[in-house]
Coordinates of N, CA, C and O in Angstrom, one line a residue:
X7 N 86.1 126.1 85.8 CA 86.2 127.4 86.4 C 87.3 127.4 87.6 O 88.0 128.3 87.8
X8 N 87.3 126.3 88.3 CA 88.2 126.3 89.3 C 89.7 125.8 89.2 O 90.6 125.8 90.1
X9 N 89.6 125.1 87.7 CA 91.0 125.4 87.3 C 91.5 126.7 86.6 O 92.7 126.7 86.5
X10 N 91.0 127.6 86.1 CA 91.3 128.9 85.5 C 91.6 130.0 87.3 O 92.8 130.4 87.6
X11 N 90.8 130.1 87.9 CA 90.8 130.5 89.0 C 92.3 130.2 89.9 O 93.0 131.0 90.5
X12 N 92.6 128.7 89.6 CA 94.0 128.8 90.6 C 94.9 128.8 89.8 O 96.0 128.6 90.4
X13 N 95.0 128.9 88.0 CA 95.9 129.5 87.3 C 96.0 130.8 87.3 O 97.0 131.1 86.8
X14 N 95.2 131.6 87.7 CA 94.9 133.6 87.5 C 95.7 133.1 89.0 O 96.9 133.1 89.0
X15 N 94.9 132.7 90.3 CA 95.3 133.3 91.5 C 97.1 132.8 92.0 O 97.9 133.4 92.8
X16 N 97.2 131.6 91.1 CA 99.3 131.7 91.2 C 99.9 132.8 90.8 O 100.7 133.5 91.4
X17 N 99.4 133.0 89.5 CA 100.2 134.3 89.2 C 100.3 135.7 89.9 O 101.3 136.4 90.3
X18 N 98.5 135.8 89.9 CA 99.0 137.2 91.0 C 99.1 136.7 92.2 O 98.6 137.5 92.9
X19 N 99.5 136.0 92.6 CA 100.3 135.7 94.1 C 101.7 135.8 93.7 O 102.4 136.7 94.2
X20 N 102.1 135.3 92.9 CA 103.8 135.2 92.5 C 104.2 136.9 91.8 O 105.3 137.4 92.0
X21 N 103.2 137.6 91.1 CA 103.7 138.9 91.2 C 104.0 140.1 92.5 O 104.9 141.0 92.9
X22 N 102.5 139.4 93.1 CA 102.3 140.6 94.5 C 103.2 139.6 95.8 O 103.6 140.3 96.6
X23 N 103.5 138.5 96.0 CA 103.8 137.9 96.9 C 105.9 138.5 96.8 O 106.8 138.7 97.7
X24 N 105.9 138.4 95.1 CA 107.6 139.0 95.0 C 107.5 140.2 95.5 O 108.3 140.3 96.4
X25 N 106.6 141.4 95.2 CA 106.7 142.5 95.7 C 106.5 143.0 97.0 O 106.7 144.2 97.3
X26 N 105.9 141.9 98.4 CA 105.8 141.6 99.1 C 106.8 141.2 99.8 O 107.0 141.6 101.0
X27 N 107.3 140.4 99.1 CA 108.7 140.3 99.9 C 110.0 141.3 100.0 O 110.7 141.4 101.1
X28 N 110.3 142.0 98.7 CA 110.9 142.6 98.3 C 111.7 142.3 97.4 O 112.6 143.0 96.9
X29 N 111.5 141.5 97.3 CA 112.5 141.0 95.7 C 112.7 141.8 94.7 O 113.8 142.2 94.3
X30 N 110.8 142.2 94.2 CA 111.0 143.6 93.2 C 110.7 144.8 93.5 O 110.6 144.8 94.8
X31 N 110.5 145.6 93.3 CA 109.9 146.6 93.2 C 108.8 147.1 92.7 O 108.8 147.3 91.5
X32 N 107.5 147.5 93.5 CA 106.5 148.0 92.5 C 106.1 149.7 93.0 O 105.3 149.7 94.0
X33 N 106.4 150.6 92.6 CA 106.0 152.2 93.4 C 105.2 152.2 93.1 O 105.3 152.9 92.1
X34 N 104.0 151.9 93.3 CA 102.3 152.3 93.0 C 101.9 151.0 94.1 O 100.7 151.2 94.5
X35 N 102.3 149.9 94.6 CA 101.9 148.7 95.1 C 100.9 148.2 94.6 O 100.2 147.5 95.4
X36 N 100.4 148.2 93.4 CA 99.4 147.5 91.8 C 99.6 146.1 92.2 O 98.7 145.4 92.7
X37 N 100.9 145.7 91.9 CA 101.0 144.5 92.0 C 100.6 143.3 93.4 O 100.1 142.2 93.4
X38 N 100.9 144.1 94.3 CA 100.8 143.6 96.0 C 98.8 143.7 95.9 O 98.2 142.7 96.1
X39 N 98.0 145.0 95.5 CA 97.1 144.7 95.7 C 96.3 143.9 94.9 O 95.2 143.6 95.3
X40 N 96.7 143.6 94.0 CA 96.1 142.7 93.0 C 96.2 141.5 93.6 O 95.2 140.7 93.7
X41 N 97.9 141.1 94.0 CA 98.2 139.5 94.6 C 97.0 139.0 95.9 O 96.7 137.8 96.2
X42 N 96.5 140.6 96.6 CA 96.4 140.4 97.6 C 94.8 140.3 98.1 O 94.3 139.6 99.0
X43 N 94.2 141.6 97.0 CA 92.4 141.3 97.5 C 92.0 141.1 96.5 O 90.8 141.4 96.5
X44 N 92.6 140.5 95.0 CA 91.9 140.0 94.2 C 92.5 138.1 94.0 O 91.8 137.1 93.9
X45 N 94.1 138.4 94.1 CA 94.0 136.4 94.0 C 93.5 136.2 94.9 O 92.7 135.3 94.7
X46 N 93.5 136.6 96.8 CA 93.0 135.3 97.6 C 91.5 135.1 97.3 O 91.2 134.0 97.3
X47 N 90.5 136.2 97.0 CA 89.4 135.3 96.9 C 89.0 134.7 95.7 O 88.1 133.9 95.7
X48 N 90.0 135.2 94.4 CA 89.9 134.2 93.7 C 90.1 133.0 93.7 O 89.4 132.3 93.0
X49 N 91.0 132.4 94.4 CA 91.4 131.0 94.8 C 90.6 130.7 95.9 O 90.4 129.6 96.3
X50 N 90.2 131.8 96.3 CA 89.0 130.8 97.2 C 87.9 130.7 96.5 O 87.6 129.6 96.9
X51 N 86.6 131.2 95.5 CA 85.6 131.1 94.8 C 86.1 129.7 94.0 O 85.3 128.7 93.7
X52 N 87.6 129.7 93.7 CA 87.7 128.7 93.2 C 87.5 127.4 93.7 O 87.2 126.3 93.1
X53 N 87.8 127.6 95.1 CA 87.9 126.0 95.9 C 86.3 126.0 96.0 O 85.8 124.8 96.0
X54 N 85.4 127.0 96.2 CA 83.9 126.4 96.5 C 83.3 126.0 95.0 O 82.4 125.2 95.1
X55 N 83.7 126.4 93.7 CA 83.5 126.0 92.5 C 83.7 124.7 92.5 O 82.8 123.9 92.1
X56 N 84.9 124.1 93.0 CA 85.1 122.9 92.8 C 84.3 122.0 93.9 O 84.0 120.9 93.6
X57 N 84.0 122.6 95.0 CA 83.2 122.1 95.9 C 81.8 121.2 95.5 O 81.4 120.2 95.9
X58 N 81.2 122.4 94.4 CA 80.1 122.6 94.5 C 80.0 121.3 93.0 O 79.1 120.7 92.6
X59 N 81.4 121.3 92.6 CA 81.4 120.1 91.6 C 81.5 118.9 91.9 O 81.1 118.0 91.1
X60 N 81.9 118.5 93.1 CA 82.3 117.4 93.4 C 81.1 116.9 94.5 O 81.1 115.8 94.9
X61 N 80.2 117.8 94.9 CA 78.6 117.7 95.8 C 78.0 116.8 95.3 O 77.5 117.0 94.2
X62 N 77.8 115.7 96.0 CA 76.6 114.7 95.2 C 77.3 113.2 94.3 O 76.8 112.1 94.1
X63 N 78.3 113.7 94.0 CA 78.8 112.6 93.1 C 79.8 111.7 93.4 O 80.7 112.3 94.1
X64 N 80.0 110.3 93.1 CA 80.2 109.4 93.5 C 81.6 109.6 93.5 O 82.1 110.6 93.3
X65 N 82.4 108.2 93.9 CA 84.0 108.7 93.6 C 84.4 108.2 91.9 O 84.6 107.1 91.4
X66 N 84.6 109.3 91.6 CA 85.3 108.8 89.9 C 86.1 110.2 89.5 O 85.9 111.2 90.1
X67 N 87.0 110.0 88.5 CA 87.7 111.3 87.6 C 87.2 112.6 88.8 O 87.8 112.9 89.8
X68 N 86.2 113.1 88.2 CA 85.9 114.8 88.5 C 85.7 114.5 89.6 O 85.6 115.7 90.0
X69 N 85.5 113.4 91.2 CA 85.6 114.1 92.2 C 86.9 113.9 92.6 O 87.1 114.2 93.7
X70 N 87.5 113.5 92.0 CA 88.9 112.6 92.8 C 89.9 114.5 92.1 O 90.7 115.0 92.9
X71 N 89.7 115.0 91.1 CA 89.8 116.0 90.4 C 89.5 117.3 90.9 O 90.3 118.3 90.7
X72 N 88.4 117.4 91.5 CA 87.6 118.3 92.4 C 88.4 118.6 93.8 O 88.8 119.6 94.3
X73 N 88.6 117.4 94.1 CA 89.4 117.4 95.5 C 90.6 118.0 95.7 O 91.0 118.6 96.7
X74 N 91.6 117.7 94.4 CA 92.6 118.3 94.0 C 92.7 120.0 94.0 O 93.5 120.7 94.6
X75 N 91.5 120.2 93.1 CA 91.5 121.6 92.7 C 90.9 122.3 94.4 O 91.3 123.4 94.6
X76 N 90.4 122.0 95.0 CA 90.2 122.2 96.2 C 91.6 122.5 96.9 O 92.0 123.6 96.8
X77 N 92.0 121.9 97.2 CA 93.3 121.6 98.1 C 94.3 122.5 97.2 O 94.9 123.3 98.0
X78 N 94.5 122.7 96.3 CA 95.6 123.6 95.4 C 95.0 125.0 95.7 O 95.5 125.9 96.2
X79 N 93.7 124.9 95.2 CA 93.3 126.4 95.8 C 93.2 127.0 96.9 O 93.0 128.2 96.8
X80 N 93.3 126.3 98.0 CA 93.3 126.9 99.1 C 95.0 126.9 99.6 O 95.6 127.7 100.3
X81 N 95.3 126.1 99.1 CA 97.2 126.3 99.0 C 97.5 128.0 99.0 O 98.0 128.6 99.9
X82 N 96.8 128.6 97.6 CA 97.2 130.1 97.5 C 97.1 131.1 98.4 O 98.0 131.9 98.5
X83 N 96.0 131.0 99.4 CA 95.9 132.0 101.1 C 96.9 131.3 101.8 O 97.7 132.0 102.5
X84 N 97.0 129.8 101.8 CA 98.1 129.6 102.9 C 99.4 130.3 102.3 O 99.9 131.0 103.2
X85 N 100.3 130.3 100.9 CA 100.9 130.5 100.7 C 101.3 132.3 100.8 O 102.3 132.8 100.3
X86 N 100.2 133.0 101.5 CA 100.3 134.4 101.6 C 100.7 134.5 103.6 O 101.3 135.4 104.2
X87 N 100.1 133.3 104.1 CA 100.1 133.4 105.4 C 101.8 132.6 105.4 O 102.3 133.1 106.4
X88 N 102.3 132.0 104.9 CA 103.8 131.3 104.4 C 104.8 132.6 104.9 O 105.7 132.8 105.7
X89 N 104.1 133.6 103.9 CA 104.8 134.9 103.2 C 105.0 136.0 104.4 O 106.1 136.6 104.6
X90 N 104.1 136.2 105.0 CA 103.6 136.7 106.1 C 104.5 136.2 107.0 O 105.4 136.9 107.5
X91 N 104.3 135.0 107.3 CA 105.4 134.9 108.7 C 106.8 134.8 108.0 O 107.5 134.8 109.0
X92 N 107.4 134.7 107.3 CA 108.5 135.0 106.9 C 109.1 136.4 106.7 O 110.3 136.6 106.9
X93 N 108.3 137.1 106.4 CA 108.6 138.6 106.4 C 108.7 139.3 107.6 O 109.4 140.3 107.8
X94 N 107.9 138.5 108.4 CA 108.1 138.8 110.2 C 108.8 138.3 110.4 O 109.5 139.2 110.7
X95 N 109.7 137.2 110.4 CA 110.6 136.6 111.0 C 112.0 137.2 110.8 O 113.0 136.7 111.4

């Protein structure tokens, strides 16, 4: 689950995050709200999924795995706060 989650939540980051910037264009802002109140908590449900996989278990494959998908998933809100100060700057 929390690899599906930070595959869905790149994408709509990289749709709404382009249209955010201005790269493209979207007249309805569809894209921006999608990138925006549906990937970040998807990437985050995703990082407590993985959390909740890697709770209790020793170190092998899935938590070493877990940890990963953790850290990549919370990548996706940083990468809106990235976006954010660059657009101010």
């Amino acid at each position: 689950m929390a690899a599906v989650a930070l595959v869905s939540s790149i994408m709509m980051t990289y749709k709404g995050g382009r249209v955010y910037l201005g790269i493209e264009s979207d007249p309805f802002g569809r894209d921006l709200v999608i990138g925006t109140w549906i990937g970040i908590p998807t990437a985050l449900a995703g990082a407590v999924c993985a959390y909740i996989a890697l709770y209790g278990r020793g170190w092998d494959f899935f938590r070493v795995t877990s940890i990963a998908l953790i850290t990549f998933n919370l990548l996706v809100p940083l990468s809106w706060v990235v976006m954010l100060l660059t657009k101010t700057a």
